[in-house]
PDB file of C-alpha atoms and ligand atoms in Angstrom:
ATOM      1  CA  MET A   1       0.254  -0.169  -0.136  1.00  0.00           C
ATOM      2  CA  ASN A   2       1.307   3.254  -0.634  1.00  0.00           C
ATOM      3  CA  LYS A   3       2.705   5.258   2.169  1.00  0.00           C
ATOM      4  CA  PRO A   4       1.119   8.455   3.287  1.00  0.00           C
ATOM      5  CA  LEU A   5       2.797  11.648   2.793  1.00  0.00           C
ATOM      6  CA  LEU A   6       3.112  14.725   4.541  1.00  0.00           C
ATOM      7  CA  LYS A   7       2.417  17.966   2.123  1.00  0.00           C
ATOM      8  CA  ASP A   8       3.287  21.760   2.666  1.00  0.00           C
ATOM      9  CA  LEU A   9      -0.190  23.893   4.136  1.00  0.00           C
ATOM     10  CA  PRO A  10      -1.579  25.163   0.498  1.00  0.00           C
ATOM     11  CA  TYR A  11      -0.390  28.442   1.815  1.00  0.00           C
ATOM     12  CA  GLU A  12       1.984  30.646   3.707  1.00  0.00           C
ATOM     13  CA  ILE A  13       2.549  29.726   7.210  1.00  0.00           C
ATOM     14  CA  SER A  14       0.636  33.012   8.265  1.00  0.00           C
ATOM     15  CA  THR A  15      -2.090  32.858   6.039  1.00  0.00           C
ATOM     16  CA  LEU A  16      -4.895  32.303   8.133  1.00  0.00           C
ATOM     17  CA  GLU A  17      -4.109  35.013  10.890  1.00  0.00           C
ATOM     18  CA  PRO A  18      -5.672  36.443  13.029  1.00  0.00           C
ATOM     19  CA  VAL A  19      -7.815  33.599  12.755  1.00  0.00           C
ATOM     20  CA  LEU A  20      -5.011  30.876  13.289  1.00  0.00           C
ATOM     21  CA  SER A  21      -1.521  32.433  14.434  1.00  0.00           C
ATOM     22  CA  LYS A  22       1.433  30.605  12.523  1.00  0.00           C
ATOM     23  CA  GLU A  23       2.495  29.382  16.185  1.00  0.00           C
ATOM     24  CA  LEU A  24      -0.514  27.699  16.010  1.00  0.00           C
ATOM     25  CA  LEU A  25      -0.596  26.232  12.617  1.00  0.00           C
ATOM     26  CA  SER A  26       2.921  25.163  12.914  1.00  0.00           C
ATOM     27  CA  LEU A  27       2.880  22.907  15.413  1.00  0.00           C
ATOM     28  CA  HIS A  28      -0.495  21.636  14.175  1.00  0.00           C
ATOM     29  CA  HIS A  29       0.906  20.795  11.109  1.00  0.00           C
ATOM     30  CA  ASP A  30       4.567  20.328  11.977  1.00  0.00           C
ATOM     31  CA  LYS A  31       3.986  18.686  14.652  1.00  0.00           C
ATOM     32  CA  HIS A  32       0.391  16.826  15.094  1.00  0.00           C
ATOM     33  CA  HIS A  33      -0.341  15.904  11.554  1.00  0.00           C
ATOM     34  CA  ALA A  34       3.638  14.712  11.172  1.00  0.00           C
ATOM     35  CA  ALA A  35       3.192  12.595  13.902  1.00  0.00           C
ATOM     36  CA  TYR A  36      -0.321  10.813  12.310  1.00  0.00           C
ATOM     37  CA  VAL A  37       1.452  10.911   8.763  1.00  0.00           C
ATOM     38  CA  ASN A  38       5.145   8.530  11.034  1.00  0.00           C
ATOM     39  CA  ASN A  39       2.474   6.349  12.855  1.00  0.00           C
ATOM     40  CA  ALA A  40       0.738   5.427  10.158  1.00  0.00           C
ATOM     41  CA  ILE A  41       3.536   4.475   7.834  1.00  0.00           C
ATOM     42  CA  ALA A  42       5.252   2.828  10.952  1.00  0.00           C
ATOM     43  CA  THR A  43       1.887   0.400  11.470  1.00  0.00           C
ATOM     44  CA  ILE A  44       1.772   0.251   7.885  1.00  0.00           C
ATOM     45  CA  ASP A  45       4.900  -1.543   7.826  1.00  0.00           C
ATOM     46  CA  LYS A  46       4.009  -3.814  10.653  1.00  0.00           C
ATOM     47  CA  ILE A  47       1.194  -5.003   8.861  1.00  0.00           C
ATOM     48  CA  GLU A  48       3.015  -5.619   5.562  1.00  0.00           C
ATOM     49  CA  LYS A  49       5.708  -7.028   8.144  1.00  0.00           C
ATOM     50  CA  ASN A  50       3.005  -9.614   9.566  1.00  0.00           C
ATOM     51  CA  ARG A  51       2.079 -10.635   6.087  1.00  0.00           C
ATOM     52  CA  ILE A  52       4.980 -12.277   5.110  1.00  0.00           C
ATOM     53  CA  THR A  53       5.608 -13.943   8.975  1.00  0.00           C
ATOM     54  CA  LYS A  54       2.171 -15.260   8.964  1.00  0.00           C
ATOM     55  CA  ASP A  55       2.402 -13.264  12.514  1.00  0.00           C
ATOM     56  CA  PHE A  56      -1.324 -11.975  13.378  1.00  0.00           C
ATOM     57  CA  SER A  57      -1.259 -11.840  17.010  1.00  0.00           C
ATOM     58  CA  ASN A  58      -1.495  -7.991  17.167  1.00  0.00           C
ATOM     59  CA  GLN A  59      -3.639  -7.622  13.623  1.00  0.00           C
ATOM     60  CA  LYS A  60      -6.644  -6.187  15.873  1.00  0.00           C
ATOM     61  CA  SER A  61      -4.709  -3.403  17.021  1.00  0.00           C
ATOM     62  CA  LEU A  62      -2.666  -2.517  14.495  1.00  0.00           C
ATOM     63  CA  LEU A  63      -6.167  -2.120  12.260  1.00  0.00           C
ATOM     64  CA  LYS A  64      -6.996   0.542  14.954  1.00  0.00           C
ATOM     65  CA  ASP A  65      -4.199   2.417  14.685  1.00  0.00           C
ATOM     66  CA  LEU A  66      -4.085   2.260  10.716  1.00  0.00           C
ATOM     67  CA  SER A  67      -7.459   3.397  11.137  1.00  0.00           C
ATOM     68  CA  PHE A  68      -6.681   6.302  13.765  1.00  0.00           C
ATOM     69  CA  ASN A  69      -3.749   7.231  12.123  1.00  0.00           C
ATOM     70  CA  LEU A  70      -4.335   6.975   8.635  1.00  0.00           C
ATOM     71  CA  ASN A  71      -7.914   9.147   9.005  1.00  0.00           C
ATOM     72  CA  GLY A  72      -6.351  11.505  11.089  1.00  0.00           C
ATOM     73  CA  HIS A  73      -3.705  12.245   8.589  1.00  0.00           C
ATOM     74  CA  LEU A  74      -6.456  12.237   5.252  1.00  0.00           C
ATOM     75  CA  LEU A  75      -8.706  14.519   7.381  1.00  0.00           C
ATOM     76  CA  HIS A  76      -5.275  16.804   7.787  1.00  0.00           C
ATOM     77  CA  ASP A  77      -5.015  17.417   4.923  1.00  0.00           C
ATOM     78  CA  LEU A  78      -8.914  18.096   3.941  1.00  0.00           C
ATOM     79  CA  TYR A  79      -9.073  20.372   6.713  1.00  0.00           C
ATOM     80  CA  TRP A  80      -5.462  22.684   5.415  1.00  0.00           C
ATOM     81  CA  ASN A  81      -7.785  22.793   1.980  1.00  0.00           C
ATOM     82  CA  VAL A  82     -10.375  24.085   2.692  1.00  0.00           C
ATOM     83  CA  MET A  83      -9.298  27.057   4.741  1.00  0.00           C
ATOM     84  CA  ARG A  84      -7.836  30.475   2.791  1.00  0.00           C
ATOM     85  CA  SER A  85      -7.231  34.282   4.145  1.00  0.00           C
ATOM     86  CA  PRO A  86      -9.798  35.722   6.184  1.00  0.00           C
ATOM     87  CA  GLN A  87     -12.427  37.575   4.732  1.00  0.00           C
ATOM     88  CA  ASP A  88     -15.270  39.447   6.622  1.00  0.00           C
ATOM     89  CA  ASP A  89     -17.972  38.503   4.563  1.00  0.00           C
ATOM     90  CA  ASN A  90     -17.201  35.247   3.348  1.00  0.00           C
ATOM     91  CA  LYS A  91     -19.980  33.299   1.933  1.00  0.00           C
ATOM     92  CA  PRO A  92     -20.532  30.725  -0.221  1.00  0.00           C
ATOM     93  CA  SER A  93     -21.924  31.101  -3.860  1.00  0.00           C
ATOM     94  CA  SER A  94     -25.582  31.835  -4.555  1.00  0.00           C
ATOM     95  CA  ASP A  95     -25.331  28.057  -6.554  1.00  0.00           C
ATOM     96  CA  PHE A  96     -24.362  26.271  -3.109  1.00  0.00           C
ATOM     97  CA  THR A  97     -26.409  28.838  -0.929  1.00  0.00           C
ATOM     98  CA  GLU A  98     -29.587  27.396  -2.955  1.00  0.00           C
ATOM     99  CA  LYS A  99     -28.343  23.861  -1.979  1.00  0.00           C
ATOM    100  CA  LEU A 100     -27.339  24.470   1.484  1.00  0.00           C
ATOM    101  CA  THR A 101     -31.287  26.445   1.637  1.00  0.00           C
ATOM    102  CA  ASN A 102     -32.973  23.116   0.463  1.00  0.00           C
ATOM    103  CA  GLU A 103     -30.918  20.757   3.150  1.00  0.00           C
ATOM    104  CA  PHE A 104     -31.132  23.137   6.043  1.00  0.00           C
ATOM    105  CA  GLY A 105     -33.435  25.641   5.262  1.00  0.00           C
ATOM    106  CA  SER A 106     -30.998  28.689   4.862  1.00  0.00           C
ATOM    107  CA  TYR A 107     -27.272  29.484   5.197  1.00  0.00           C
ATOM    108  CA  GLU A 108     -27.666  30.893   8.159  1.00  0.00           C
ATOM    109  CA  ASN A 109     -29.361  27.777   9.788  1.00  0.00           C
ATOM    110  CA  PHE A 110     -26.783  25.563   7.916  1.00  0.00           C
ATOM    111  CA  VAL A 111     -23.864  27.816   9.631  1.00  0.00           C
ATOM    112  CA  GLU A 112     -25.865  27.426  13.119  1.00  0.00           C
ATOM    113  CA  GLU A 113     -26.180  23.808  13.190  1.00  0.00           C
ATOM    114  CA  PHE A 114     -22.693  22.969  11.643  1.00  0.00           C
ATOM    115  CA  SER A 115     -21.419  25.609  14.672  1.00  0.00           C
ATOM    116  CA  ARG A 116     -23.325  23.629  17.261  1.00  0.00           C
ATOM    117  CA  SER A 117     -22.592  20.358  15.871  1.00  0.00           C
ATOM    118  CA  ALA A 118     -18.391  21.083  16.070  1.00  0.00           C
ATOM    119  CA  VAL A 119     -19.159  22.800  19.327  1.00  0.00           C
ATOM    120  CA  SER A 120     -20.432  19.694  21.006  1.00  0.00           C
ATOM    121  CA  VAL A 121     -18.299  16.816  19.417  1.00  0.00           C
ATOM    122  CA  GLU A 122     -17.766  15.145  22.832  1.00  0.00           C
ATOM    123  CA  GLY A 123     -14.089  14.745  23.537  1.00  0.00           C
ATOM    124  CA  SER A 124     -11.860  15.544  20.546  1.00  0.00           C
ATOM    125  CA  GLY A 125     -12.894  14.990  16.893  1.00  0.00           C
ATOM    126  CA  TRP A 126     -14.459  16.754  14.059  1.00  0.00           C
ATOM    127  CA  CYS A 127     -17.382  18.105  12.371  1.00  0.00           C
ATOM    128  CA  ALA A 128     -18.403  17.575   8.731  1.00  0.00           C
ATOM    129  CA  LEU A 129     -20.162  18.446   5.995  1.00  0.00           C
ATOM    130  CA  LEU A 130     -20.844  15.597   3.802  1.00  0.00           C
ATOM    131  CA  LYS A 131     -21.776  14.755   0.630  1.00  0.00           C
ATOM    132  CA  ASN A 132     -22.962  11.315  -0.880  1.00  0.00           C
ATOM    133  CA  ASP A 133     -23.760  10.202  -4.545  1.00  0.00           C
ATOM    134  CA  GLU A 134     -26.495  11.376  -4.775  1.00  0.00           C
ATOM    135  CA  LYS A 135     -25.341  14.580  -3.657  1.00  0.00           C
ATOM    136  CA  ASP A 136     -27.417  14.784  -0.451  1.00  0.00           C
ATOM    137  CA  LEU A 137     -25.207  17.071   2.208  1.00  0.00           C
ATOM    138  CA  VAL A 138     -25.478  15.714   5.870  1.00  0.00           C
ATOM    139  CA  ILE A 139     -23.720  17.207   9.017  1.00  0.00           C
ATOM    140  CA  MET A 140     -21.573  15.102  10.872  1.00  0.00           C
ATOM    141  CA  GLN A 141     -19.328  14.504  14.389  1.00  0.00           C
ATOM    142  CA  ILE A 142     -16.045  12.518  13.986  1.00  0.00           C
ATOM    143  CA  GLU A 143     -15.294  11.278  17.611  1.00  0.00           C
ATOM    144  CA  ASN A 144     -10.930  10.931  17.590  1.00  0.00           C
ATOM    145  CA  HIS A 145     -10.547  10.653  13.934  1.00  0.00           C
ATOM    146  CA  ASN A 146     -12.249   8.034  12.950  1.00  0.00           C
ATOM    147  CA  LYS A 147     -15.804   6.984  14.771  1.00  0.00           C
ATOM    148  CA  LEU A 148     -18.909   7.888  13.515  1.00  0.00           C
ATOM    149  CA  TYR A 149     -18.176   7.284  10.509  1.00  0.00           C
ATOM    150  CA  LEU A 150     -20.625   7.295   7.607  1.00  0.00           C
ATOM    151  CA  THR A 151     -20.048   4.740   4.892  1.00  0.00           C
ATOM    152  CA  ASN A 152     -20.192   6.460   1.070  1.00  0.00           C
ATOM    153  CA  TYR A 153     -20.134  10.073   2.279  1.00  0.00           C
ATOM    154  CA  ARG A 154     -17.627  11.886   1.623  1.00  0.00           C
ATOM    155  CA  PRO A 155     -16.532  14.963   3.439  1.00  0.00           C
ATOM    156  CA  ILE A 156     -15.986  18.388   1.798  1.00  0.00           C
ATOM    157  CA  LEU A 157     -15.797  20.516   4.848  1.00  0.00           C
ATOM    158  CA  ILE A 158     -14.233  20.319   7.769  1.00  0.00           C
ATOM    159  CA  ILE A 159     -13.047  22.080  11.635  1.00  0.00           C
ATOM    160  CA  ASP A 160     -10.808  19.741  13.579  1.00  0.00           C
ATOM    161  CA  VAL A 161     -12.138  20.839  16.925  1.00  0.00           C
ATOM    162  CA  TRP A 162      -9.385  18.956  19.005  1.00  0.00           C
ATOM    163  CA  GLU A 163      -8.478  20.960  21.586  1.00  0.00           C
ATOM    164  CA  HIS A 164      -4.509  21.507  19.879  1.00  0.00           C
ATOM    165  CA  ALA A 165      -6.376  22.389  16.631  1.00  0.00           C
ATOM    166  CA  TYR A 166      -7.328  25.739  18.716  1.00  0.00           C
ATOM    167  CA  TYR A 167      -5.780  26.355  22.236  1.00  0.00           C
ATOM    168  CA  LEU A 168      -2.605  27.993  21.740  1.00  0.00           C
ATOM    169  CA  ASP A 169      -5.131  31.093  19.879  1.00  0.00           C
ATOM    170  CA  TYR A 170      -8.699  30.574  22.396  1.00  0.00           C
ATOM    171  CA  LYS A 171      -8.120  28.439  25.293  1.00  0.00           C
ATOM    172  CA  ASN A 172     -10.412  26.399  26.146  1.00  0.00           C
ATOM    173  CA  ASP A 173     -12.789  28.425  23.892  1.00  0.00           C
ATOM    174  CA  ARG A 174     -14.026  26.089  21.001  1.00  0.00           C
ATOM    175  CA  ALA A 175     -16.878  28.482  20.380  1.00  0.00           C
ATOM    176  CA  LYS A 176     -15.595  30.827  19.618  1.00  0.00           C
ATOM    177  CA  TYR A 177     -12.679  29.352  17.619  1.00  0.00           C
ATOM    178  CA  VAL A 178     -15.598  27.648  15.803  1.00  0.00           C
ATOM    179  CA  SER A 179     -17.276  31.374  15.464  1.00  0.00           C
ATOM    180  CA  GLU A 180     -14.264  32.338  14.263  1.00  0.00           C
ATOM    181  CA  TRP A 181     -12.941  29.798  11.818  1.00  0.00           C
ATOM    182  CA  TRP A 182     -16.152  30.931   9.174  1.00  0.00           C
ATOM    183  CA  LYS A 183     -14.006  33.699   8.088  1.00  0.00           C
ATOM    184  CA  VAL A 184     -11.020  31.151   6.471  1.00  0.00           C
ATOM    185  CA  VAL A 185     -13.501  28.609   4.877  1.00  0.00           C
ATOM    186  CA  ASN A 186     -12.583  28.843   1.901  1.00  0.00           C
ATOM    187  CA  TRP A 187     -15.732  27.648  -0.051  1.00  0.00           C
ATOM    188  CA  GLU A 188     -14.546  27.916  -4.068  1.00  0.00           C
ATOM    189  CA  LYS A 189     -12.861  24.619  -2.876  1.00  0.00           C
ATOM    190  CA  VAL A 190     -15.852  23.713  -0.292  1.00  0.00           C
ATOM    191  CA  GLU A 191     -17.596  23.243  -3.878  1.00  0.00           C
ATOM    192  CA  ALA A 192     -15.409  22.813  -5.928  1.00  0.00           C
ATOM    193  CA  LEU A 193     -14.832  19.008  -3.876  1.00  0.00           C
ATOM    194  CA  TYR A 194     -19.083  18.944  -3.819  1.00  0.00           C
ATOM    195  CA  GLN A 195     -19.426  19.066  -7.886  1.00  0.00           C
ATOM    196  CA  GLU A 196     -16.389  16.164  -7.985  1.00  0.00           C
TER     197      GLU A 196
HETATM  198 MN1  LIG B   1      -5.876  18.115  14.300  1.00  0.00          MN
END
């Protein structure tokens, strides 16, 4: 299986300021995200080694580690890519606003429902907007990196609500982080993912 790769951020480290400081971003990308990549690679190596030795005694814990670390890597990749420099009146296109309105009542309703979902994730996790093949939209919480998974739905917008994603800038105020985060959402990217 191909090994995951830690890519550089798709923008300068200070691009998301003042919503997310460069100190926070550098710690988050270079330490936390990097650790998931390294742990995923180490786990894949162990699984491939077991395949040769036919020793599957630790298979259960390896597959758990793979799910946790590989998802951790993939979700961070998406998270970096759905953000850009902050804009005050940051809104989706009228086409996508219509999609959100059909599903959630209005753009404002969507933001409220998504924000409440993000703030209420239990412990460490994520909140995502996902689409299926029929282009239905759903909001989903993800605990850790891999729990509460919904099959056949792909995330197109995601926020990391692990404390490491905001503590340096917002202390324990997850709600403040979530409300500021809407300024850096890259709606063009979200809409491109929706169209894919
Ligand atoms: Mn994170």
